[in-house]
CSV table of C-alpha atoms in Angstrom, one decimal:
chain,number,residue,atom,x,y,z
Z,1,MET,CA,-0.1,0.1,0.3
Z,2,ASN,CA,3.2,2.4,0.7
Z,3,GLU,CA,4.6,1.5,-2.8
Z,4,VAL,CA,1.2,2.6,-4.5
Z,5,MET,CA,1.3,6.1,-2.6
Z,6,ASP,CA,5.2,6.6,-3.0
Z,7,GLY,CA,4.5,5.8,-6.9
Z,8,ALA,CA,1.3,8.5,-6.8
Z,9,THR,CA,3.1,10.7,-5.0
Z,10,SER,CA,5.8,11.1,-7.7
Z,11,LEU,CA,3.3,11.4,-10.5
Z,12,PRO,CA,3.4,14.8,-10.5
Z,13,GLY,CA,6.8,14.5,-10.2
Z,14,ILE,CA,7.4,12.9,-13.0
Z,15,ILE,CA,4.7,14.9,-15.2
Z,16,LEU,CA,6.9,18.0,-14.6
Z,17,PHE,CA,10.0,17.2,-15.4
Z,18,TRP,CA,8.7,15.8,-18.8
Z,19,LEU,CA,7.4,19.2,-19.1
Z,20,TRP,CA,10.7,20.7,-18.6
Z,21,TRP,CA,12.6,18.5,-21.3
Z,22,VAL,CA,10.3,19.2,-23.2
Z,23,PHE,CA,10.3,23.2,-23.3
Z,24,LEU,CA,14.5,22.5,-22.9
Z,25,THR,CA,14.4,20.6,-26.1
Z,26,PHE,CA,12.5,23.4,-28.4
Z,27,LEU,CA,14.4,26.2,-26.6
Z,28,GLU,CA,17.9,24.0,-28.2
Z,29,ALA,CA,16.3,23.4,-31.8
Z,30,ALA,CA,15.1,27.4,-32.1
Z,31,THR,CA,18.2,28.5,-31.0
Z,32,ARG,CA,19.8,26.5,-33.5
Z,33,VAL,CA,17.4,27.8,-36.5
Z,34,LYS,CA,18.1,31.5,-35.5
Z,35,ASP,CA,21.8,31.0,-35.5
Z,36,THR,CA,21.5,29.5,-39.0
Z,37,GLU,CA,19.8,32.2,-40.1
Z,38,HIS,CA,22.1,34.8,-38.9
Z,39,GLN,CA,25.3,32.9,-40.5
Z,40,PRO,CA,26.3,35.1,-43.9
Z,41,GLN,CA,25.1,34.2,-47.0
Z,42,PRO,CA,27.8,32.7,-49.7
Z,43,THR,CA,28.2,36.0,-52.4
Z,44,GLN,CA,29.2,36.3,-56.1
Z,45,ALA,CA,33.1,37.1,-54.1
Z,46,MET,CA,33.1,33.8,-52.6
Z,47,ALA,CA,31.7,31.8,-55.0
Z,48,ASP,CA,34.2,33.3,-57.9
Z,49,ALA,CA,36.9,32.9,-55.5
Z,50,ALA,CA,35.6,29.3,-54.7
Z,51,ILE,CA,36.5,28.5,-57.9
Z,52,GLU,CA,40.1,29.5,-58.1
Z,53,ASP,CA,40.0,25.9,-56.5
Z,54,GLY,CA,39.2,24.1,-60.0
Z,55,THR,CA,36.4,22.1,-58.0
Z,56,THR,CA,33.3,20.6,-60.6
Z,57,HIS,CA,30.2,22.5,-57.8
Z,58,THR,CA,32.0,26.0,-58.3
Z,59,GLY,CA,32.9,25.4,-61.9
Z,60,ILE,CA,29.3,24.2,-62.9
Z,61,ALA,CA,27.9,27.3,-60.8
Z,62,ARG,CA,29.9,29.5,-62.9
Z,63,ILE,CA,29.5,27.7,-66.8
Z,64,LEU,CA,25.9,28.3,-66.1
Z,65,ARG,CA,26.1,31.9,-65.8
Z,66,PHE,CA,27.3,32.3,-69.0
Z,67,ASP,CA,24.9,29.2,-70.8
Z,68,PRO,CA,21.9,28.2,-68.3
Z,69,ALA,CA,21.5,25.4,-70.2
Z,70,PHE,CA,24.8,23.7,-69.4
Z,71,ASP,CA,23.5,19.9,-68.1
Z,72,LEU,CA,26.6,17.9,-66.8
Z,73,ASP,CA,25.1,14.9,-67.5
Z,74,MET,CA,24.6,15.9,-71.0
Z,75,PHE,CA,28.1,17.2,-71.2
Z,76,LEU,CA,29.6,14.0,-70.0
Z,77,TYR,CA,27.5,11.8,-72.3
Z,78,GLY,CA,28.5,13.9,-75.3
Z,79,ALA,CA,32.4,14.0,-74.2
Z,80,ARG,CA,32.0,9.9,-74.3
Z,81,HIS,CA,30.7,9.9,-77.7
Z,82,ALA,CA,33.0,12.3,-79.0
Z,83,TYR,CA,36.1,10.1,-77.3
Z,84,GLU,CA,35.2,7.4,-79.5
Z,85,THR,CA,34.8,8.6,-82.5
Z,86,ILE,CA,38.0,10.9,-82.2
Z,87,VAL,CA,39.8,7.9,-81.1
Z,88,GLU,CA,38.6,5.5,-84.1
Z,89,ALA,CA,38.8,8.7,-86.6
Z,90,PHE,CA,42.6,8.8,-85.3
Z,91,ALA,CA,43.0,5.2,-86.1
Z,92,ALA,CA,41.6,5.3,-89.3
Z,93,GLY,CA,43.2,8.5,-90.0
Z,94,ASP,CA,40.2,10.1,-91.8
Z,95,MET,CA,40.9,13.5,-90.5
Z,96,GLU,CA,37.5,14.8,-92.1
Z,97,LYS,CA,35.3,13.3,-89.3
Z,98,LEU,CA,37.6,14.8,-87.0
Z,99,GLU,CA,37.0,18.8,-88.1
Z,100,SER,CA,34.1,18.9,-86.2
Z,101,LEU,CA,35.5,17.5,-83.2
Z,102,VAL,CA,38.6,19.3,-82.4
Z,103,SER,CA,40.2,22.6,-82.6
Z,104,LYS,CA,42.2,23.4,-86.0
Z,105,GLU,CA,45.5,22.9,-83.6
Z,106,VAL,CA,44.5,20.2,-82.6
Z,107,LEU,CA,43.9,18.9,-86.3
Z,108,ALA,CA,47.3,19.8,-87.0
Z,109,ILE,CA,48.8,17.6,-85.0
Z,110,PHE,CA,46.8,14.4,-86.1
Z,111,VAL,CA,47.2,15.3,-90.0
Z,112,LYS,CA,51.0,15.3,-89.0
Z,113,ASP,CA,50.8,11.9,-87.1
Z,114,CYS,CA,48.8,9.9,-89.5
Z,115,ALA,CA,50.9,11.9,-92.4
Z,116,ALA,CA,54.1,10.4,-91.0
Z,117,ARG,CA,52.2,7.0,-90.2
Z,118,ALA,CA,51.2,6.9,-94.2
Z,119,SER,CA,54.3,7.4,-95.1
Z,120,ARG,CA,55.9,4.5,-93.9
Z,121,GLY,CA,52.9,2.7,-94.9
Z,122,GLU,CA,51.8,1.5,-91.5
Z,123,SER,CA,48.3,0.8,-90.5
Z,124,VAL,CA,46.8,0.9,-87.1
Z,125,ASP,CA,44.3,-2.3,-85.9
Z,126,LEU,CA,41.8,-0.7,-82.9
Z,127,THR,CA,39.4,-2.3,-81.2
Z,128,LEU,CA,37.8,-0.1,-78.7
Z,129,ILE,CA,36.3,-2.0,-75.8
Z,130,GLY,CA,34.6,1.4,-74.2
Z,131,VAL,CA,35.1,3.8,-71.7
Z,132,LYS,CA,34.8,2.3,-68.1
Z,133,SER,CA,34.5,5.8,-66.7
Z,134,ILE,CA,35.5,9.8,-67.0
Z,135,ASP,CA,36.5,12.0,-63.7
Z,136,ILE,CA,36.5,15.4,-64.4
Z,137,ALA,CA,39.6,17.1,-63.9
Z,138,GLN,CA,39.4,20.6,-64.0
Z,139,MET,CA,36.6,23.4,-64.7
Z,140,GLU,CA,37.5,27.0,-65.9
Z,141,VAL,CA,36.3,29.8,-67.3
Z,142,ALA,CA,38.0,32.9,-68.8
Z,143,GLU,CA,36.8,35.9,-70.4
Z,144,THR,CA,36.5,34.7,-73.7
Z,145,ALA,CA,36.4,30.7,-73.2
Z,146,MET,CA,35.1,28.1,-71.0
Z,147,GLU,CA,37.0,24.4,-70.6
Z,148,VAL,CA,36.2,21.4,-69.1
Z,149,THR,CA,39.6,18.8,-68.4
Z,150,LEU,CA,38.0,15.2,-68.2
Z,151,ARG,CA,40.4,12.3,-67.3
Z,152,PHE,CA,39.1,9.2,-69.6
Z,153,HIS,CA,39.6,5.4,-68.7
Z,154,ALA,CA,39.2,3.5,-71.5
Z,155,GLN,CA,40.5,0.2,-73.0
Z,156,MET,CA,41.2,-1.0,-76.1
Z,157,ILE,CA,43.2,-2.8,-78.5
Z,158,TRP,CA,45.5,-1.0,-80.4
Z,159,VAL,CA,48.4,-2.6,-83.1
Z,160,GLU,CA,50.6,-1.2,-85.4
Z,161,ARG,CA,51.6,-2.7,-88.8
Z,162,SER,CA,54.2,-2.4,-91.1
Z,163,ALA,CA,53.2,-1.9,-94.6
Z,164,GLU,CA,54.0,-5.8,-95.0
Z,165,GLY,CA,51.8,-6.5,-92.2
Z,166,LEU,CA,54.1,-6.8,-89.1
Z,167,ILE,CA,53.3,-6.0,-86.0
Z,168,VAL,CA,55.2,-2.8,-85.1
Z,169,SER,CA,53.6,-2.3,-81.9
Z,170,GLY,CA,50.5,-3.9,-79.7
Z,171,ASN,CA,49.3,-7.1,-78.9
Z,172,PRO,CA,45.4,-8.4,-80.5
Z,173,ALA,CA,45.8,-10.4,-78.1
Z,174,GLU,CA,46.0,-7.5,-75.3
Z,175,ILE,CA,43.6,-5.7,-73.5
Z,176,ILE,CA,45.7,-2.4,-72.7
Z,177,ASP,CA,44.5,0.1,-69.8
Z,178,VAL,CA,44.3,3.4,-71.5
Z,179,VAL,CA,44.3,7.2,-68.9
Z,180,GLU,CA,44.2,10.1,-71.0
Z,181,ALA,CA,43.1,13.5,-70.1
Z,182,TRP,CA,40.8,15.8,-72.7
Z,183,THR,CA,40.6,19.3,-72.6
Z,184,PHE,CA,37.0,20.6,-73.9
Z,185,ALA,CA,36.1,24.4,-74.8
Z,186,ARG,CA,33.9,26.9,-76.0
Z,187,PRO,CA,33.7,29.9,-76.7
Z,188,ILE,CA,32.2,33.3,-74.5
Z,189,PRO,CA,29.7,34.2,-75.4
Z,190,VAL,CA,28.4,30.7,-76.5
Z,191,PRO,CA,27.1,30.6,-79.8
Z,192,GLY,CA,25.8,27.1,-79.9
Z,193,ASN,CA,26.1,23.8,-78.0
Z,194,ALA,CA,29.1,22.1,-79.5
Z,195,TRP,CA,32.4,21.6,-77.4
Z,196,VAL,CA,35.3,20.9,-79.7
Z,197,LEU,CA,38.5,18.7,-77.8
Z,198,VAL,CA,41.2,21.5,-77.5
Z,199,ALA,CA,44.2,20.1,-75.7
Z,200,THR,CA,45.1,15.8,-74.8
Z,201,SER,CA,48.1,14.4,-72.4
Z,202,GLY,CA,48.8,10.8,-71.7
């Protein structure tokens, strides 16, 4: 009987403790919201400073200022297709297919390399297995152009043969892993949706 009375006596204390705990919880949440509202908001100057790091998020934000229709997924899809097309066209020596995909400077290098290969009577057998992944290495926006450097991780079989059909380099039974950094660019103001390859490095 005494135990029941003791429990009944302590019940109001439990209720008061619970109400006090609810009040403290509410007060803490309200304080946290107020502190968040008073935090300094990012300004354009801060965004411009962040772009110096070359991070993807700030890079995209800067590109969107000049091209509101820019979509990263579509860009990467187009870049993958461009990589496959350019590699295959270079192996085949098809300069006409490359003209709309690369800059004049890159095209001149490709023409020189393909001409040298042809003068030796050599040819390339290429089997492009595919692009495994694409990393964004850098995104830059200057006064006259915007550039995005991508790192392609691809697999292919690349075999160079002499005029007699003998293997000069490569192995037709070996799949090689290739990692290349390609830089795509487009001018500002943006005239259209076309990006062109302006630099490559292995």
